[in-house]
Coordinates of C-alpha atoms and ligand atoms in Angstrom, one line a residue:
M101 CA -44.7 106.7 -180.6
P102 CA -46.3 108.7 -177.8
A103 CA -45.5 107.4 -174.3
T104 CA -49.1 106.7 -173.6
D105 CA -49.0 104.2 -176.6
L106 CA -46.2 102.2 -175.0
Q107 CA -46.6 98.5 -175.9
P108 CA -44.9 95.7 -174.0
A109 CA -42.0 94.4 -176.2
S110 CA -43.4 90.9 -175.8
P111 CA -47.0 91.2 -174.9
P112 CA -48.0 88.9 -172.1
M113 CA -49.6 85.8 -173.6
A114 CA -52.7 84.4 -172.6
A115 CA -52.5 80.6 -171.8
P116 CA -50.3 79.5 -174.7
R117 CA -52.2 77.4 -177.4
A118 CA -50.1 74.5 -178.3
R119 CA -49.6 74.1 -182.1
P120 CA -48.8 70.7 -183.6
F121 CA -45.2 70.2 -184.3
D122 CA -44.1 70.9 -188.0
V123 CA -40.3 71.1 -188.2
D124 CA -40.5 73.0 -191.6
A125 CA -42.7 75.6 -190.0
V126 CA -40.5 75.8 -187.0
R127 CA -37.5 76.4 -189.2
R128 CA -39.2 79.3 -190.9
D129 CA -39.3 80.9 -187.4
F130 CA -35.5 81.0 -187.2
P131 CA -34.2 83.3 -190.0
I132 CA -30.5 82.2 -189.6
L133 CA -31.5 78.6 -190.7
S134 CA -32.0 79.9 -194.3
E135 CA -28.6 81.3 -194.5
S136 CA -25.8 79.7 -196.4
V137 CA -22.1 79.2 -195.6
G138 CA -19.7 79.4 -198.5
G139 CA -22.6 78.9 -200.9
R140 CA -23.8 75.7 -199.0
P141 CA -27.0 75.7 -196.9
L142 CA -26.2 76.2 -193.2
V143 CA -26.4 72.8 -191.3
Y144 CA -26.2 74.0 -187.7
L145 CA -25.5 71.1 -185.4
D146 CA -24.0 72.9 -182.4
S147 CA -27.1 73.8 -180.5
A148 CA -25.7 72.5 -177.2
A149 CA -23.2 75.3 -177.5
T150 CA -25.8 77.9 -178.3
S151 CA -29.2 77.7 -179.8
Q152 CA -30.4 79.8 -182.7
K153 CA -33.1 82.5 -182.1
P154 CA -36.6 82.7 -183.4
Q155 CA -37.8 85.8 -185.0
A156 CA -40.1 86.4 -182.0
V157 CA -37.1 86.8 -179.7
I158 CA -35.2 88.9 -182.2
D159 CA -38.2 91.1 -182.6
A160 CA -38.8 91.4 -178.8
V161 CA -35.3 92.6 -178.2
S162 CA -35.1 95.0 -181.1
R163 CA -38.6 96.3 -180.3
F164 CA -37.5 96.9 -176.7
Y165 CA -34.6 99.0 -177.9
A166 CA -36.7 100.8 -180.6
T167 CA -39.7 101.7 -178.6
G168 CA -39.4 100.7 -174.9
N169 CA -35.8 101.4 -173.8
A170 CA -35.4 102.8 -170.3
N171 CA -33.7 101.8 -167.1
I172 CA -35.9 99.9 -164.7
H173 CA -37.1 100.1 -161.1
R174 CA -36.1 103.7 -160.4
G175 CA -37.8 105.8 -162.9
V176 CA -41.2 107.5 -162.1
Y177 CA -41.9 108.3 -165.9
R178 CA -44.1 106.1 -167.9
L179 CA -41.3 104.8 -170.2
S180 CA -39.3 103.5 -167.2
E181 CA -42.4 102.1 -165.7
A182 CA -43.2 100.3 -168.8
A183 CA -39.7 98.9 -169.1
T184 CA -39.9 97.7 -165.4
A185 CA -43.3 96.0 -166.3
Q186 CA -41.7 94.2 -169.1
Y187 CA -38.7 93.1 -167.0
E188 CA -40.9 91.9 -164.1
G189 CA -43.5 90.5 -166.5
A190 CA -40.8 88.3 -168.1
R191 CA -39.8 87.1 -164.6
Q192 CA -43.3 86.0 -163.9
R193 CA -43.6 84.2 -167.3
I194 CA -40.0 82.5 -166.9
A195 CA -41.0 81.5 -163.4
R196 CA -44.2 79.8 -164.6
F197 CA -42.2 78.2 -167.5
L198 CA -39.8 76.6 -165.0
N199 CA -42.7 75.9 -162.6
A200 CA -40.8 77.8 -159.8
P201 CA -43.1 78.1 -156.8
D202 CA -42.7 81.8 -156.7
A203 CA -41.4 84.5 -159.2
R204 CA -39.4 86.0 -156.3
S205 CA -37.3 82.9 -156.3
V206 CA -36.1 83.6 -159.8
V207 CA -32.9 85.7 -160.0
F208 CA -31.7 87.0 -163.3
T209 CA -27.9 86.4 -163.9
R210 CA -25.6 86.4 -166.9
G211 CA -26.1 82.7 -167.4
T212 CA -25.6 79.2 -165.8
T213 CA -22.0 80.0 -165.0
E214 CA -22.8 83.2 -163.0
S215 CA -25.8 81.3 -161.3
I216 CA -23.5 78.6 -160.0
N217 CA -20.9 81.1 -158.9
L218 CA -23.5 83.0 -157.1
V219 CA -24.5 79.9 -155.1
A220 CA -20.9 79.0 -154.5
Q221 CA -20.0 82.4 -153.1
S222 CA -23.1 83.5 -151.4
Y223 CA -24.8 80.2 -150.2
L224 CA -22.0 77.7 -149.7
R225 CA -18.7 79.6 -148.9
P226 CA -20.0 81.0 -145.6
R227 CA -21.2 77.6 -144.5
L228 CA -18.0 75.6 -145.4
K229 CA -15.4 74.4 -142.9
A230 CA -12.1 72.6 -143.5
G231 CA -12.9 69.0 -144.3
D232 CA -16.5 69.6 -145.5
E233 CA -17.3 68.1 -148.8
I234 CA -19.0 69.2 -152.0
L235 CA -20.3 66.4 -154.3
V236 CA -20.3 66.7 -158.1
T237 CA -20.4 64.1 -160.7
A238 CA -17.7 63.1 -163.2
M239 CA -19.7 64.4 -166.1
E240 CA -20.0 68.0 -165.0
H241 CA -19.2 71.0 -167.2
H242 CA -16.3 73.1 -165.9
S243 CA -18.9 75.7 -164.8
N244 CA -20.1 73.1 -162.3
I245 CA -16.7 72.1 -161.1
V246 CA -14.5 75.2 -160.9
P247 CA -16.8 77.5 -158.8
W248 CA -16.8 74.7 -156.2
Q249 CA -13.1 74.3 -156.4
L250 CA -12.7 78.0 -155.7
V251 CA -14.7 77.9 -152.5
A252 CA -13.1 74.6 -151.5
E253 CA -9.6 76.2 -151.9
A254 CA -10.7 79.2 -149.8
T255 CA -12.2 77.1 -147.0
G256 CA -10.3 73.8 -146.9
A257 CA -13.3 71.9 -148.1
V258 CA -12.9 69.0 -150.5
L259 CA -14.5 68.2 -153.8
R260 CA -15.8 64.7 -154.1
V261 CA -16.7 63.2 -157.5
A262 CA -19.6 60.6 -158.2
P263 CA -18.5 58.1 -160.8
V264 CA -20.0 57.6 -164.4
T265 CA -20.0 54.3 -166.3
D266 CA -18.3 53.6 -169.6
A267 CA -21.7 54.3 -171.2
G268 CA -21.6 57.8 -169.7
E269 CA -24.3 57.1 -167.2
L270 CA -24.3 58.3 -163.7
D271 CA -23.5 55.6 -161.2
V272 CA -26.2 56.5 -158.7
G273 CA -25.1 53.9 -156.2
G274 CA -21.6 55.4 -156.3
L275 CA -23.0 58.8 -155.7
E276 CA -25.1 57.7 -152.8
A277 CA -22.0 56.1 -151.2
L278 CA -20.3 59.5 -151.3
I279 CA -23.1 61.3 -149.5
G280 CA -21.8 61.5 -145.9
P281 CA -22.0 63.7 -142.7
R282 CA -19.5 66.2 -144.2
T283 CA -21.4 66.6 -147.5
R284 CA -22.7 70.3 -147.8
L285 CA -24.1 70.4 -151.3
V286 CA -24.7 68.0 -154.3
A287 CA -24.3 69.7 -157.7
L288 CA -25.2 67.9 -160.9
A289 CA -26.2 68.4 -164.5
Q290 CA -29.7 67.4 -165.5
I291 CA -28.3 66.7 -168.9
S292 CA -24.7 66.2 -169.9
N293 CA -23.6 68.7 -172.6
S294 CA -20.8 66.2 -173.9
L295 CA -22.9 63.2 -174.1
G296 CA -26.6 64.0 -173.8
T297 CA -27.1 61.7 -170.8
V298 CA -30.2 62.6 -168.8
N299 CA -29.5 62.1 -165.2
P300 CA -32.1 60.9 -162.6
V301 CA -32.2 64.2 -160.7
Q302 CA -35.3 63.4 -158.8
R303 CA -33.7 60.3 -157.4
V304 CA -30.5 62.1 -156.5
V305 CA -32.5 64.9 -154.9
A306 CA -34.3 62.3 -152.7
L307 CA -31.0 60.7 -151.7
A308 CA -29.3 64.0 -150.9
H309 CA -32.4 65.3 -148.9
A310 CA -32.7 62.1 -147.0
A311 CA -29.3 63.0 -145.6
G312 CA -30.2 66.7 -145.2
V313 CA -28.0 67.8 -148.1
P314 CA -29.2 70.5 -150.6
V315 CA -29.0 70.1 -154.4
L316 CA -28.1 72.4 -157.1
V317 CA -29.2 71.3 -160.6
D318 CA -27.3 72.6 -163.6
G319 CA -30.2 72.9 -166.1
A320 CA -28.3 74.5 -168.9
Q321 CA -28.9 71.6 -171.4
A322 CA -32.2 70.6 -169.9
A323 CA -34.2 73.8 -170.3
P324 CA -34.2 73.7 -174.2
H325 CA -35.2 69.9 -174.3
L326 CA -37.2 68.9 -171.3
V327 CA -40.4 70.5 -169.9
A328 CA -38.6 72.2 -166.9
D329 CA -40.4 71.5 -163.6
I330 CA -38.5 72.8 -160.6
Q331 CA -41.1 71.7 -158.1
A332 CA -41.2 68.2 -159.5
L333 CA -37.4 68.0 -159.3
G334 CA -37.6 69.2 -155.7
C335 CA -34.1 70.8 -156.0
D336 CA -32.9 73.7 -153.9
F337 CA -31.1 75.6 -156.7
F338 CA -31.6 75.4 -160.5
A339 CA -29.4 77.2 -163.0
C340 CA -29.9 77.8 -166.8
S341 CA -28.8 80.1 -169.7
G342 CA -31.0 82.1 -172.0
H343 CA -28.9 81.5 -175.1
K344 CA -29.3 77.7 -174.9
M345 CA -33.1 77.9 -174.7
F346 CA -33.6 80.1 -177.8
G347 CA -33.2 83.4 -175.9
P348 CA -30.5 86.0 -176.0
T349 CA -26.9 85.7 -174.9
G350 CA -25.8 87.4 -171.6
V351 CA -28.9 86.4 -169.5
G352 CA -29.7 83.4 -167.4
V353 CA -31.6 82.4 -164.3
L354 CA -30.9 81.2 -160.9
Y355 CA -33.8 79.6 -159.1
G356 CA -33.2 79.3 -155.3
R357 CA -35.5 78.0 -152.5
A358 CA -37.0 81.0 -151.1
D359 CA -35.8 80.5 -147.4
L360 CA -32.2 80.0 -148.6
L361 CA -32.3 83.1 -150.8
E362 CA -33.5 85.0 -147.8
E363 CA -30.6 83.8 -145.7
M364 CA -27.9 84.4 -148.3
P365 CA -25.9 87.6 -148.4
P366 CA -25.7 89.6 -151.5
W367 CA -22.7 88.6 -153.6
Q368 CA -22.2 91.8 -155.6
G369 CA -22.7 95.2 -154.3
G370 CA -24.1 98.3 -156.2
G371 CA -27.1 100.1 -157.3
D372 CA -30.6 98.6 -157.1
M373 CA -29.7 95.8 -154.7
I374 CA -29.9 98.1 -151.6
A375 CA -32.7 99.3 -149.3
S376 CA -30.6 102.1 -147.9
V377 CA -27.0 103.2 -148.0
T378 CA -24.9 105.3 -145.4
F379 CA -21.1 105.3 -145.2
E380 CA -21.6 103.4 -142.0
R381 CA -23.7 100.6 -143.3
S382 CA -26.1 99.5 -146.0
S383 CA -29.1 97.3 -146.1
W384 CA -30.4 95.1 -148.8
A385 CA -33.4 95.1 -151.1
A386 CA -35.8 92.3 -150.9
V387 CA -35.1 89.0 -152.8
P388 CA -34.5 88.7 -155.8
T389 CA -33.4 92.3 -156.3
K390 CA -30.8 91.8 -153.5
F391 CA -28.9 89.6 -156.0
E392 CA -29.3 91.8 -159.0
A393 CA -26.8 94.7 -158.5
G394 CA -26.4 97.3 -161.3
T395 CA -28.3 97.7 -164.4
P396 CA -29.2 94.2 -165.6
D397 CA -29.5 93.0 -169.2
I398 CA -33.1 94.3 -169.5
A399 CA -33.4 93.6 -173.2
G400 CA -32.0 90.2 -172.6
V401 CA -34.6 89.3 -170.0
V402 CA -37.3 90.7 -172.3
G403 CA -36.0 88.4 -175.0
L404 CA -35.8 85.5 -172.7
G405 CA -39.4 86.1 -171.8
A406 CA -40.2 86.0 -175.6
A407 CA -38.2 82.7 -175.8
V408 CA -40.2 81.0 -173.2
D409 CA -43.5 82.3 -174.7
Y410 CA -42.2 80.7 -178.0
L411 CA -41.4 77.3 -176.4
S412 CA -44.7 77.3 -174.4
A413 CA -46.7 77.7 -177.7
L414 CA -45.2 74.5 -179.1
D415 CA -46.4 71.1 -178.4
R416 CA -43.6 70.0 -176.2
T417 CA -44.5 66.3 -176.3
A418 CA -44.3 66.5 -180.1
V419 CA -41.0 68.3 -179.9
A420 CA -39.6 65.6 -177.6
A421 CA -40.7 62.9 -179.9
H422 CA -39.1 64.6 -182.9
E423 CA -35.8 65.0 -181.0
A424 CA -35.9 61.4 -179.8
A425 CA -36.5 60.1 -183.4
L426 CA -33.8 62.4 -184.7
L427 CA -31.3 61.2 -182.1
R428 CA -32.0 57.6 -182.9
Y429 CA -31.6 58.2 -186.7
A430 CA -28.5 60.4 -186.4
S431 CA -26.9 57.9 -184.0
E432 CA -27.4 55.1 -186.4
R433 CA -26.2 57.1 -189.5
V434 CA -23.1 58.4 -187.7
A435 CA -22.3 54.9 -186.1
A436 CA -22.6 53.3 -189.6
V437 CA -19.6 55.3 -190.9
A438 CA -16.5 53.0 -190.8
G439 CA -14.1 53.9 -188.0
V440 CA -16.6 55.8 -186.0
R441 CA -17.2 55.1 -182.3
L442 CA -20.0 56.7 -180.4
V443 CA -19.0 58.2 -177.0
G444 CA -21.9 58.2 -174.6
T445 CA -24.6 55.7 -175.1
A446 CA -27.0 56.0 -172.2
P447 CA -30.6 55.2 -173.0
G448 CA -33.1 58.0 -173.1
K449 CA -30.5 60.7 -174.0
A450 CA -31.0 64.2 -175.2
P451 CA -30.2 64.7 -178.8
V452 CA -26.4 64.9 -178.6
V453 CA -24.2 62.6 -180.7
S454 CA -20.6 62.5 -179.5
F455 CA -18.1 60.4 -181.4
V456 CA -14.6 59.8 -182.4
L457 CA -13.3 58.7 -185.8
D458 CA -10.4 56.3 -186.0
G459 CA -7.1 58.1 -186.6
V460 CA -8.7 61.5 -187.2
H461 CA -8.5 64.3 -184.8
P462 CA -12.0 65.9 -183.9
H463 CA -10.7 69.3 -185.0
D464 CA -10.0 68.0 -188.4
I465 CA -13.5 66.5 -188.6
A466 CA -15.0 69.8 -187.7
T467 CA -12.8 71.8 -190.0
I468 CA -13.6 69.5 -193.1
L469 CA -17.3 69.4 -192.3
D470 CA -17.3 73.2 -192.2
A471 CA -16.4 73.3 -195.9
D472 CA -19.8 71.6 -196.4
G473 CA -21.5 74.2 -194.3
I474 CA -21.9 71.8 -191.4
C475 CA -21.3 73.3 -187.9
I476 CA -20.3 70.7 -185.2
R477 CA -18.2 71.1 -182.1
A478 CA -14.9 69.4 -181.5
G479 CA -12.9 69.4 -178.4
H480 CA -13.4 68.6 -174.6
H481 CA -16.6 70.6 -174.5
C482 CA -15.6 72.1 -171.1
T483 CA -15.6 68.6 -169.6
Q484 CA -11.9 67.6 -169.4
P485 CA -12.4 65.3 -166.5
L486 CA -15.2 63.5 -168.3
M487 CA -13.0 63.1 -171.4
R488 CA -10.2 61.7 -169.2
R489 CA -12.7 59.2 -167.5
L490 CA -13.8 58.0 -170.9
G491 CA -10.3 57.7 -172.2
V492 CA -10.6 60.3 -175.0
A493 CA -8.8 63.6 -175.4
A494 CA -11.6 65.1 -177.3
T495 CA -14.8 64.2 -179.3
A496 CA -16.7 65.5 -182.2
R497 CA -20.1 66.5 -181.1
A498 CA -23.3 67.1 -183.1
S499 CA -26.1 68.6 -181.1
F500 CA -29.6 68.9 -182.4
A501 CA -32.5 71.1 -181.4
L502 CA -36.2 71.2 -182.2
Y503 CA -35.4 72.9 -185.5
S504 CA -33.0 70.1 -186.6
T505 CA -33.9 67.7 -189.4
F506 CA -33.3 64.2 -190.7
A507 CA -31.8 65.8 -193.8
E508 CA -29.3 67.4 -191.6
A509 CA -28.4 64.0 -190.1
D510 CA -27.9 62.8 -193.6
A511 CA -25.6 65.7 -194.4
L512 CA -23.6 65.0 -191.4
A513 CA -23.2 61.3 -192.3
A514 CA -22.2 62.2 -195.9
G515 CA -19.8 64.8 -194.6
L516 CA -18.1 62.2 -192.5
E517 CA -17.7 59.9 -195.5
R518 CA -15.9 62.9 -197.1
V519 CA -13.7 63.4 -194.0
R520 CA -12.7 59.7 -194.4
T521 CA -11.8 60.3 -198.0
V522 CA -9.9 63.6 -197.4
M523 CA -8.0 62.0 -194.5
G524 CA -7.3 58.7 -196.4
R525 CA -9.1 56.6 -194.0
Ligands
PLP881 C1 -24.2 71.6 -168.7 C2 -23.7 73.0 -168.9 N1 -23.4 73.7 -167.8 C3 -23.0 75.0 -167.7 C4 -22.7 75.6 -168.9 C5 -22.3 77.0 -168.9 O1 -23.3 77.8 -169.5 P1 -23.1 79.4 -169.8 O2 -21.7 79.5 -170.6 O3 -24.2 79.8 -170.6 O4 -22.8 80.0 -168.5 C6 -22.9 74.9 -170.1 C7 -22.6 75.5 -171.4 O5 -22.2 74.8 -172.3 C8 -23.4 73.6 -170.1 O6 -23.6 72.8 -171.3

């Protein structure tokens, strides 16, 4: 293709036209969902670990490599300029999707984990003194615990933990009681990956801000299920991962309040993030490039742009209704299996069904279900403190997405009956 004919890998869409929700049509957009495993149709119920990818995302990534690949920002030839336009165009669309106030506040990272580490090292660490406090909740993913522990260990700060109830809900009063004069940051998940609990983030932000404390929202599980709205949340930082929201692996987002990002030093040095370099001293590029050292995952960003275009073109209200109905149905079907106990029963959950089966280890459940082509997760789901709080070593977890069906919930329930038979329960 001549350079003059360069097409953006994912052409910027005009205002997306919502199409009515039709799960069968949606499933046809995801090629992997027609695959089989050992001769059985794939029943993919592990979308909280990673979502499947629509053809539009696969095409955007492969079209970028096939026709648009060049490094960004530094090239003066048309191919590089077109790659830069795709990368920066995706930033604009992702910022709009998240309702960030400004695309410059959207930093590309490798994912939620890297976004949180960036905030821990660049924002929080320089501000911490011995005895200062970082407040998290008992339902956090290890990615929203360990980065804070690292900076706490380095500075003498202390991690405080807001309690959760037996049903897996955040105890907001307990959290409020822990916000004090030494609290320097509150960090919490919008949706728990292990339980599906949706936290009242706006309320937490209001409580923290009333005490002058900034809030980081771990949006890894929220981005694929809720209509993301950073301005409505009012948070100071928001982190999410492309691969959980139907985009590629290896790319994610950190939104940061513009004034905070301006104040923060770079956390990695290298190409692209500088304004000038001498052996005596260097100066930094403007936000957000200051935080994007080295060649980023350009194709990944282009693919993430295609993922948010895909999501924006769906009727998100209808998607939410489908997911809520599916959660209700799957919870009832799973709970009806003799010996099953659901873990995490907060009202208004995201479509995650965590459970234990009397006398059967979750790993055995997952292994036996795999023989039926059913993929679920078993273990601590990177939330060991939460498991300890709820008195279980591990759970089995079925997590659903917009392409999941009631028939798949039936397959899960039937599979669990087979688990009981195989295990003699
Ligand atoms: C709530 C939550 N936070 C953070 C992460 C980490 O995301 P990633 O591995 O994409 O960085 C996950 C992944 O499961 C998650 O569910």
